[in-house]
Coordinates of C-alpha atoms in Angstrom, one line a residue:
X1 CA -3.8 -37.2 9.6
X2 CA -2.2 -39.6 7.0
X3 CA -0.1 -42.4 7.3
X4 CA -1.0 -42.7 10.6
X5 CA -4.6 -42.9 9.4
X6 CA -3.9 -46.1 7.2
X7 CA -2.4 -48.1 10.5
X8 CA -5.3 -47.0 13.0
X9 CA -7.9 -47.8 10.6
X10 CA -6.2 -51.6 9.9
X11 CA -6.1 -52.0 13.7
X12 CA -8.3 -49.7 15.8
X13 CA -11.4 -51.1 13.6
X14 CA -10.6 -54.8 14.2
X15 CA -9.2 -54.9 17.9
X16 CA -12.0 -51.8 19.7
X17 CA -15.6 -52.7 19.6
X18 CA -17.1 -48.9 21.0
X19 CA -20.3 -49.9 23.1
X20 CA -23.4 -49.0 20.5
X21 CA -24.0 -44.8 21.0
X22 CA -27.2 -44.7 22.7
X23 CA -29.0 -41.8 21.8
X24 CA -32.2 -42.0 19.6
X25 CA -30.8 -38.4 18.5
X26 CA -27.9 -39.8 15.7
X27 CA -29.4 -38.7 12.3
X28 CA -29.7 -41.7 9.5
X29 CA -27.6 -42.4 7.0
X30 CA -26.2 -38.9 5.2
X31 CA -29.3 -37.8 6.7
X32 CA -28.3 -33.9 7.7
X33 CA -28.4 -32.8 11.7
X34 CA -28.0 -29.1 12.7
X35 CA -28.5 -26.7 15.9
X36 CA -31.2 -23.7 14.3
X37 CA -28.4 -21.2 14.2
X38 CA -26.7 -23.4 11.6
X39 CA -27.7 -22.8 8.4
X40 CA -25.9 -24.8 5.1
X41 CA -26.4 -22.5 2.1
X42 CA -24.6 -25.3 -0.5
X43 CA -22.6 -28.6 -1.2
X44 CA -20.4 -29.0 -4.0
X45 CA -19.4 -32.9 -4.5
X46 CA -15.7 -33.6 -5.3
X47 CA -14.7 -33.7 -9.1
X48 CA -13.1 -36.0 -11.6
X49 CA -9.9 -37.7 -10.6
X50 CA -10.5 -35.9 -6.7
X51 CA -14.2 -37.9 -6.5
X52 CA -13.5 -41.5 -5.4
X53 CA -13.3 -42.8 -2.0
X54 CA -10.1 -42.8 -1.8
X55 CA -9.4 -39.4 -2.6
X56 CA -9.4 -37.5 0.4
X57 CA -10.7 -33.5 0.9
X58 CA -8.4 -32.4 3.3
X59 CA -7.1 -28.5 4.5
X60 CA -8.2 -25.2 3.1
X61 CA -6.1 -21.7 2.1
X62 CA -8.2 -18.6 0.9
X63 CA -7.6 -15.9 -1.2
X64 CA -9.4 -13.1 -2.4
X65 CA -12.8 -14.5 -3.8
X66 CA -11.0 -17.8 -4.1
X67 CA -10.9 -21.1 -2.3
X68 CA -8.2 -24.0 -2.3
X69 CA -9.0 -27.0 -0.8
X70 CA -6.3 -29.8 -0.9
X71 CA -7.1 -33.3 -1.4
X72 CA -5.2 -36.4 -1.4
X73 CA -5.3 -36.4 -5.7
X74 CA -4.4 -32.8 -5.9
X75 CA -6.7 -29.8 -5.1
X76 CA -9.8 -27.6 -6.1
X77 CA -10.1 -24.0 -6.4
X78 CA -13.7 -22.5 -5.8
X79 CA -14.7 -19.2 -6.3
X80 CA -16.9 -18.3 -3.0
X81 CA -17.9 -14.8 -4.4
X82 CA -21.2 -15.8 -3.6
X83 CA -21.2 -18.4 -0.7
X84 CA -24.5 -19.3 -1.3
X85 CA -23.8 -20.6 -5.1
X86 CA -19.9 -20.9 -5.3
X87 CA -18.3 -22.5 -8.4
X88 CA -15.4 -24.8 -9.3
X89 CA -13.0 -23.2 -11.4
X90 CA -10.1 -25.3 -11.5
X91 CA -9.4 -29.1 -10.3
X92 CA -5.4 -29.7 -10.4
X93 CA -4.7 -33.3 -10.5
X94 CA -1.4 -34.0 -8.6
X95 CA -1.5 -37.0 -6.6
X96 CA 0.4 -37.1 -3.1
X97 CA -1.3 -37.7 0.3
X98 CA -2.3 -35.2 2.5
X99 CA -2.3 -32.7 -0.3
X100 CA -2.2 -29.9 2.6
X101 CA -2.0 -26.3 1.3
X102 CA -1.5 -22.9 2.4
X103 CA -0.8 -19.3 0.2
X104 CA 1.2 -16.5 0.4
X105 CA 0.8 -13.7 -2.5
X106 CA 0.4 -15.8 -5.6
X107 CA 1.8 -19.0 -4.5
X108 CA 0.2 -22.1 -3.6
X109 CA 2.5 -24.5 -1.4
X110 CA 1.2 -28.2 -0.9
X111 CA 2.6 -31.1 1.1
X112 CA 3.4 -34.2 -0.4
X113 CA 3.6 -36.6 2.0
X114 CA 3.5 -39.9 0.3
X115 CA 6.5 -41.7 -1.1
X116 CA 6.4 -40.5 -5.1
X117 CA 8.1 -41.8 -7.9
X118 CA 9.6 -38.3 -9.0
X119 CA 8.4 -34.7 -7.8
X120 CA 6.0 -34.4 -10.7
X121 CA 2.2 -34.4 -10.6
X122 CA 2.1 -37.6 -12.9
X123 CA 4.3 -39.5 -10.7
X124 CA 3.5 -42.7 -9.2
X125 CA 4.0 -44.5 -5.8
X126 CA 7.1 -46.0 -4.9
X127 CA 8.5 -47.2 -1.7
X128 CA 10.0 -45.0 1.1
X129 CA 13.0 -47.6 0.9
X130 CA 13.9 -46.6 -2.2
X131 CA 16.6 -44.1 -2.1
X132 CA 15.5 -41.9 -5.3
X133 CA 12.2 -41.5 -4.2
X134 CA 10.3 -38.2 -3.3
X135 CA 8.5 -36.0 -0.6
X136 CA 8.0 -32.9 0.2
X137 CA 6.5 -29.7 -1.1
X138 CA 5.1 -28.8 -4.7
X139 CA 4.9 -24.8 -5.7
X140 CA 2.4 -23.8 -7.6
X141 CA 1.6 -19.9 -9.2
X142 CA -2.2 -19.2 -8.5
X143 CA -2.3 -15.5 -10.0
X144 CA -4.4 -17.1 -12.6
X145 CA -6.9 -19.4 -10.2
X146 CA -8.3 -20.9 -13.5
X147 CA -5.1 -21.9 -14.2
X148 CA -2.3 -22.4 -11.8
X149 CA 1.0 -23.4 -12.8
X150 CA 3.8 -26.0 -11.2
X151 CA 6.6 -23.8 -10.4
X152 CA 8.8 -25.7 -8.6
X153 CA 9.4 -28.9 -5.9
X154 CA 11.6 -28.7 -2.6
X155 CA 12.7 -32.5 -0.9
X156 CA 12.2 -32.8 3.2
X157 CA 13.2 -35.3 4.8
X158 CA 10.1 -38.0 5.6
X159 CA 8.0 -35.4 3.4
X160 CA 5.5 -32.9 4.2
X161 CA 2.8 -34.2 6.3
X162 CA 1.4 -30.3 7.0
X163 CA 3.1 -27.1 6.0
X164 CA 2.9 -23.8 7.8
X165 CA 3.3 -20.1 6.1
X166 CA 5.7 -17.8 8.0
X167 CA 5.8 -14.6 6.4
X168 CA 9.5 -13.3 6.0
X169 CA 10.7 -9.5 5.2
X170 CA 12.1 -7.4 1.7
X171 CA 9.6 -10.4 -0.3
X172 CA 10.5 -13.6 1.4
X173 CA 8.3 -16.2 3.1
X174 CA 9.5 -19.5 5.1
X175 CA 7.6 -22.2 5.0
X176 CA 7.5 -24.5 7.8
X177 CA 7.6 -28.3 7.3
X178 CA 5.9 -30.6 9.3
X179 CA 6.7 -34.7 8.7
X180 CA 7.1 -37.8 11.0
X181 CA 6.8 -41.4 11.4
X182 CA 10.8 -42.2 10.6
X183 CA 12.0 -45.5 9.5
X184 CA 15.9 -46.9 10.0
X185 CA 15.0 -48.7 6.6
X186 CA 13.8 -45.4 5.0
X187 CA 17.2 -43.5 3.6
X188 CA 15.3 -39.6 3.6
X189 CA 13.7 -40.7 7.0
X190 CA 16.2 -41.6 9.3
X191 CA 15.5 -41.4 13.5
X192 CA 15.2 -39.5 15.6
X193 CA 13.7 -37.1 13.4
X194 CA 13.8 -34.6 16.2
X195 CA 13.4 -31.7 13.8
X196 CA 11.5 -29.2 11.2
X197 CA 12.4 -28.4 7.3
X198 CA 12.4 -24.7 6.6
X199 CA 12.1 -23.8 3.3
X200 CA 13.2 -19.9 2.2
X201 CA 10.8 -18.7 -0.9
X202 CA 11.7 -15.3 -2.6
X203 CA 8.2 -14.3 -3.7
X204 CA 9.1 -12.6 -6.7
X205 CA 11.4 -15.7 -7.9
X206 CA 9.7 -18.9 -6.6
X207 CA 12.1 -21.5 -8.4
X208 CA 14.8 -20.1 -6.0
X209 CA 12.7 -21.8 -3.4
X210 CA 15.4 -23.5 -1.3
X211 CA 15.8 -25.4 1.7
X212 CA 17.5 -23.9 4.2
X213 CA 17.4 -25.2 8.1
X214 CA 16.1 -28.0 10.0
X215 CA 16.3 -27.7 13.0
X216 CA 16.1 -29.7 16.3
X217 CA 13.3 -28.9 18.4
X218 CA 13.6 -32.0 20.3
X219 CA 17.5 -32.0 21.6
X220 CA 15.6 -34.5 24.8
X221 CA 14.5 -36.6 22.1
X222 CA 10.8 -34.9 22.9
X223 CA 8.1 -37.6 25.0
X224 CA 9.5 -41.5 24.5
X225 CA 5.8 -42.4 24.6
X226 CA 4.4 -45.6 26.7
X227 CA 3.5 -48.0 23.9
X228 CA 0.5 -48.6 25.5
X229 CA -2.6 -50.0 23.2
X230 CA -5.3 -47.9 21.5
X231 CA -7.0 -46.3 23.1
X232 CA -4.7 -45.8 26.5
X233 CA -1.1 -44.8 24.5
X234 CA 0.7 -42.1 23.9
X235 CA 2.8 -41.7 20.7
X236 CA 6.7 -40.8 21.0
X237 CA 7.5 -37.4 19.6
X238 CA 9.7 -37.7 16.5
X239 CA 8.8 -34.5 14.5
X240 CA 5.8 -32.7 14.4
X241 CA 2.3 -32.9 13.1
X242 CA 0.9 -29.2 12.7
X243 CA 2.3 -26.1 13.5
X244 CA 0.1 -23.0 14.0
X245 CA 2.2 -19.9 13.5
X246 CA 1.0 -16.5 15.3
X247 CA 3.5 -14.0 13.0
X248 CA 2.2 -10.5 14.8
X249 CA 3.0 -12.0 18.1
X250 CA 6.6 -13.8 17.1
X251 CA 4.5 -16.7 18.6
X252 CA 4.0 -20.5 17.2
X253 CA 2.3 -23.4 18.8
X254 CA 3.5 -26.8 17.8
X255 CA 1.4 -30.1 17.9
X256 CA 4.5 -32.4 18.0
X257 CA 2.9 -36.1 18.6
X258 CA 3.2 -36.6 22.1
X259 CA 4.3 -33.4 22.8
X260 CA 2.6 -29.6 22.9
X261 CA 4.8 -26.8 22.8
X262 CA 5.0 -22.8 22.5
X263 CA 7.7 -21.5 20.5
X264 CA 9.1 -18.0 20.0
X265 CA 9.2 -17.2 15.5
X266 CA 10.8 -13.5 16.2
X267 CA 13.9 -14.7 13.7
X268 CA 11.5 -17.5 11.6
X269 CA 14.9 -19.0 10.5
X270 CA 15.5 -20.2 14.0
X271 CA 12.7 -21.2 16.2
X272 CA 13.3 -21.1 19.7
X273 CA 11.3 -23.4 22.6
X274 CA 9.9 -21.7 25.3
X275 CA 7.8 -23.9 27.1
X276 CA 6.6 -27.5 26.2
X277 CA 4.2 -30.0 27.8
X278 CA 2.6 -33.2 28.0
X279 CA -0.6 -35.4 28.9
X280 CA -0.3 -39.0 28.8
X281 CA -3.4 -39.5 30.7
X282 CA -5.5 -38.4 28.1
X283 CA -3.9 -37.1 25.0
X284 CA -2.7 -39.6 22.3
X285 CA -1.2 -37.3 19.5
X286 CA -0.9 -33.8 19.9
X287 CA -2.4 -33.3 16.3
X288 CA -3.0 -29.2 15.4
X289 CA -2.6 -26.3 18.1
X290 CA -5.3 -22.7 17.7
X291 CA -4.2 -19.4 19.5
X292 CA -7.3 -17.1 20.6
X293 CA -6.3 -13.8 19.3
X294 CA -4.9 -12.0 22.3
X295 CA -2.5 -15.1 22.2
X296 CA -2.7 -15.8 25.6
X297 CA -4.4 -19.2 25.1
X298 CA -3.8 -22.1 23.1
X299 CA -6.4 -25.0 22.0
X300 CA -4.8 -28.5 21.0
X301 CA -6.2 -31.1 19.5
X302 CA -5.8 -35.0 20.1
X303 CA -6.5 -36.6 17.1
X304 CA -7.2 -40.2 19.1
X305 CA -7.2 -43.2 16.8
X306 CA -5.7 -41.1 13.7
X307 CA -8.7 -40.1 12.8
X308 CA -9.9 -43.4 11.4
X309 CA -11.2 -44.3 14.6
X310 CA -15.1 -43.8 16.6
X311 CA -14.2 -42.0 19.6
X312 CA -17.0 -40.1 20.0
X313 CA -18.9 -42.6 22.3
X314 CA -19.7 -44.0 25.9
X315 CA -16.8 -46.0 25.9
X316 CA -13.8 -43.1 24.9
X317 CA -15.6 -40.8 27.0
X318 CA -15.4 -37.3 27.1
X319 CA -11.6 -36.7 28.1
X320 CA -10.0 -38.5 25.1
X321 CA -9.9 -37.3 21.2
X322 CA -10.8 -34.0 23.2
X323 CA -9.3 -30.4 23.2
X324 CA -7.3 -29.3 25.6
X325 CA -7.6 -25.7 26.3
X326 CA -3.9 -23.9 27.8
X327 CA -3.5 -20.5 29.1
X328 CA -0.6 -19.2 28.6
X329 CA 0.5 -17.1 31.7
X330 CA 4.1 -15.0 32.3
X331 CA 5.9 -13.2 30.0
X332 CA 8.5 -13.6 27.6
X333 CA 11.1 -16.8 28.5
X334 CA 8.9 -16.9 31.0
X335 CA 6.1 -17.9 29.3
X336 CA 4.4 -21.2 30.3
X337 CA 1.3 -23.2 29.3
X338 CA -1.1 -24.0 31.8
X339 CA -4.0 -26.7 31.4
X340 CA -7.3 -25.1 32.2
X341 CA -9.8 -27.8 30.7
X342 CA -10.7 -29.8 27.7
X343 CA -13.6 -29.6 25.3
X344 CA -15.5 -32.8 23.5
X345 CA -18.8 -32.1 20.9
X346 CA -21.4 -33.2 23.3
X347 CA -23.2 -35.9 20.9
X348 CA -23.1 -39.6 20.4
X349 CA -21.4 -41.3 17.2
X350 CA -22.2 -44.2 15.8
X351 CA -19.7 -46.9 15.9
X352 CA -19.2 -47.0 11.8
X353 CA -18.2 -43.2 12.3
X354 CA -15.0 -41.7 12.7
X355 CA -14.9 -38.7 15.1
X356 CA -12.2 -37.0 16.9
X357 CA -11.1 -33.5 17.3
X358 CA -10.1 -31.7 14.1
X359 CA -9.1 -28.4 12.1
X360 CA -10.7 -25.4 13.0
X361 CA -10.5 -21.9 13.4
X362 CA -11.3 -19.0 15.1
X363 CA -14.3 -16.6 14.6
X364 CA -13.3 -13.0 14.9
X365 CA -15.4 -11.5 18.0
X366 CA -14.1 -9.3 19.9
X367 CA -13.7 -9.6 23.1
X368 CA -14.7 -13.6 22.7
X369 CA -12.8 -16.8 21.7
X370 CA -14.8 -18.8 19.6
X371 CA -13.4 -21.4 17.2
X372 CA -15.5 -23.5 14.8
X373 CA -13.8 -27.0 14.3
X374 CA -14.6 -29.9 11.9
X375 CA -14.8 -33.5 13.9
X376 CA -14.7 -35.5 10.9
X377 CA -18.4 -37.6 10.7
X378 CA -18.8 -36.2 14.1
X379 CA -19.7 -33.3 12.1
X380 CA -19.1 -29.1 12.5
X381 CA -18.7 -27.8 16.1
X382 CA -18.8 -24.0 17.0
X383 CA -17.7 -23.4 20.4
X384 CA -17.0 -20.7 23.1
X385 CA -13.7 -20.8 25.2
X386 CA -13.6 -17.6 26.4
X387 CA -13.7 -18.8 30.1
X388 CA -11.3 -21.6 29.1
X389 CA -12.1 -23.2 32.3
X390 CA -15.7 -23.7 31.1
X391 CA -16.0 -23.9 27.4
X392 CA -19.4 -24.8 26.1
X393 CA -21.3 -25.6 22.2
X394 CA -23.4 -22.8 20.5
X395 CA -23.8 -24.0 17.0
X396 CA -23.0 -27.3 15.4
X397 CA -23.6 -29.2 11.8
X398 CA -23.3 -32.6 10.7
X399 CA -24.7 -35.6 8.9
X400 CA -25.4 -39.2 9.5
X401 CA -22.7 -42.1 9.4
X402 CA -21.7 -42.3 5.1
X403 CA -22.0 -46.3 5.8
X404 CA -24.4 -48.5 8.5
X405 CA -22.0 -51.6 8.2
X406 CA -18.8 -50.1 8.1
X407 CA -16.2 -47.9 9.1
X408 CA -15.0 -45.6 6.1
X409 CA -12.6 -42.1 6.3
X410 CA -15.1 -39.3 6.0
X411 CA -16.5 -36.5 7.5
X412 CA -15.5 -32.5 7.9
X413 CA -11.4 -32.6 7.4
X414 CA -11.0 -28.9 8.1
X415 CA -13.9 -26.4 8.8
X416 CA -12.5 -22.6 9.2
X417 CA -14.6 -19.1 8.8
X418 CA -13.6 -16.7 6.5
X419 CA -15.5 -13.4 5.7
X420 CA -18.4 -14.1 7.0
X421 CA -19.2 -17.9 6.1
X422 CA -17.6 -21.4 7.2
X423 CA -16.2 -23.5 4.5
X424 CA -15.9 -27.1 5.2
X425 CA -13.9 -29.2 2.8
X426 CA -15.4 -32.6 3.3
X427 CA -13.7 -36.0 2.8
X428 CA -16.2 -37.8 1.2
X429 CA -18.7 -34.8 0.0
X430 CA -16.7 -32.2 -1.0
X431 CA -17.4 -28.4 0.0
X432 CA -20.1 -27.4 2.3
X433 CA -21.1 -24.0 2.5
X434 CA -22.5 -22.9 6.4
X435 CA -23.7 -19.5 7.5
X436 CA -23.7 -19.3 11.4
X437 CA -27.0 -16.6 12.7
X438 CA -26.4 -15.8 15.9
X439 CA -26.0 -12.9 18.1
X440 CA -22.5 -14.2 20.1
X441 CA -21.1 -14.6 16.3
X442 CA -22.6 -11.9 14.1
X443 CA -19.9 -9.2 14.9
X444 CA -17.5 -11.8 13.1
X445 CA -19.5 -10.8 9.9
X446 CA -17.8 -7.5 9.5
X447 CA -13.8 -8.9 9.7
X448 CA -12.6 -8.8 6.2
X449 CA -9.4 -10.9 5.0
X450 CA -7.3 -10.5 1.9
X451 CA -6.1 -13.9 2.6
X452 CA -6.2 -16.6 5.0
X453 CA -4.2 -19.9 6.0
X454 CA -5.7 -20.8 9.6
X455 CA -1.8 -22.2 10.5
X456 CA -1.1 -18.5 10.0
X457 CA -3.4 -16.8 11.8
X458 CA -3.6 -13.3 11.8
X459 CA -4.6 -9.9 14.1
X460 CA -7.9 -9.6 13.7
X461 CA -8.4 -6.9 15.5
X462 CA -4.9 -4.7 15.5

């Protein structure tokens, strides 16, 4: 969610008028909504130059005792030693939407995917038509999270709108580069844009960081879409939007705009398809993809409306801005994702909130799949998909529309569990701080993580 965001919110607000939600359920204004099983230990608003309105929260990475959370002026670390009173210890200001991050050892990588006067965190915004200016990833060091220290930038072509940590072998790591929305007027943007950036990072020497492949996923030119009008269309693929990597299983699912696809990472430096698919019925923009952990499902998301948009109503219904829940049956080329069902949070939105399926991740049960997922003002949804034919709610957490009279970005960006606790990193609040109680998720309590990126999910239980 990004540029796209910005056009959906000029047009989805003005053209759609949702039918009123109609349930005397919707909590008030901020007012705070949550199943008993929910229980929010602490908020920390955003800080300094990340605060106003227009400064986004956006994804999480976690390390150690430590918290990242990106936002669209840079990005704030958090120590979470103790969920219930966690503590800003550093707020890097580095302007470049979506500010997206992920780790590996003591490097921070975060996308810049905003057209930037030079690769710098005091540059400025200058047109995409201008030949010399910049997008892609920034490098940080974070082995002193009080402190962490610009390394080093890499160019990609029409930036970095998410990126994906692929760990490599002898000290490497590839990081995968998601961008789209070309331009023939743009010169680092050109179409098709059929393709990923992948960037090679020697641990151990960061400012080697180089690009090194980008390769074409799409040879078929990927789904031509059907121009259709929000809410019926379909977007064309012309890169991807998220990229969910599965490293102990060679396995990566791609959310590639209008299409979904399951891809084989066994040599990272040269992702191969092995099945792709498509629903122009109901999906709009295949936005972020979640593997249970025996990796023989996938959930995608549809972020309907870019985000910016009230989908959670009557009107959308409960098809659209859903997930859609694969299995994936066969085996190796063989492979194939099959469409089993698709899951919607079960409450009304008013129409001055935007709502639509979001980043999440899974909680470690075993045995069970069961993800919790942020749904932007439609709150914090923790579900069951273990029969992915019939998924259902057992937890959720959210609070009432930010404005009665309008329609302004905000809204859980990315809610994911780690050791024990779900961290939401709000757009408009900042970091909430939930503890789930519950029987079906308590065993998820005792999984313990050095480090987590949720597009880089690990084995919880090998």
């Amino acid at each position: 969610m990004g540029s796209l965001a910005a056009l959906v919110v000029a047009v989805s607000t003005a053209l759609v008028a949702p039918a009123a939600a109609a349930s005397a359920d919707i909590p008030g204004r901020d007012e705070i909504a949550k199943s008993p099983n929910m229980h929010h230990l602490a908020n920390i608003p955003k800080q300094g130059p990340l605060a106003p309105e227009s400064a986004y929260g956006s994804d999480w990475a976690f390390k150690g005792k430590y918290a990242y959370g990106g936002n669209y002026e840079g990005f704030t670390v958090y120590d979470i030693s103790r969920p219930a009173k966690p503590k800003v210890v550093a707020v890097v200001h580095c302007p470049g939407s979506q500010n997206d991050v992920s780790i590996a050892g003591n490097l921070l990588f975060l996308s810049t995917d905003s057209s930037r006067s030079d690769d710098s965190c005091q540059s400025t915004a200058k047109p995409a038509t201008d030949k010399s200016a910049w997008e892609g990833i920034k490098i940080f060091d974070i082995s002193n999270p009080a402190a962490p220290a610009y390394v080093k930038a890499v160019e990609t072509k029409c930036g970095s709108h998410t990126n994906t940590m692929v760990p490599g072998k002898r000290g490497t790591a590839y990081i995968y580069v998601s961008s789209y929305n070309p331009d023939s007027t743009y010169p680092d943007c050109q179409p098709p844009h059929d393709l990923i950036s992948i960037i090679k990072v020697p641990l151990k020497k960061p400012a080697a960081a180089a690009l090194i492949s980008e390769p074409v996923l799409f040879p078929d030119g990927g789904n031509p879409g059907d121009n259709l009008p929000y809410p019926e269309g379909t977007r064309a693929t012309s890169g991807c939007h998220d990229l969910t990597a599965y490293p102990d299983k060679d396995l990566m699912a791609g959310a590639c705009m209008g299409d979904g696809v399951l891809f084989d990472i066994s040599n990272p430096e040269n992702p191969r398809t092995i099945h792709s698919v498509r629903d122009d019925k109901n999906f709009a923009f295949w936005h972020s993809a979640t593997f249970n952990n025996r990796a023989n499902k996938v959930v995608f998301t549809d972020e309907l409306g870019g985000g910016s948009a009230a989908t959670c109503n009557a009107t959308i219904g409960m098809q659209k801005g859903a997930n859609a829940i694969y299995d994936i049956v066969g085996k190796g080329k063989k492979r194939k994702l099959e469409f089993r069902s698709y899951y919607k949070i079960p409450r009304a939105n008013t129409d001055t909130e935007n709502c639509v399926a979001h980043n999440g991740s899974l909680i470690p049960v075993k045995g069970k799949d069961i993800m919790v997922q942020a749904w932007y003002q439609g709150g914090i949804s923790v579900w069951d998909f273990t029969d992915s034919r019939k998924p259902k709610e057992i937890g959720w957490f959210e609070r009432g529309p930010l404005y009665d009279d309008k329609l302004v970005l905000a809204g859980s960006w990315s809610a994911y569990y780690y050791n024990g606790y779900i961290y939401s990193n709000d757009i408009q609040k900042g970091l909430d701080v939930i503890d789930i109680r519950d029987r079906r998720t308590d065993k998820g309590k005792r999984v313990w993580l050095s480090e987590l990126n949720a597009q880089t999910q690990p084995d919880y239980f090998d």
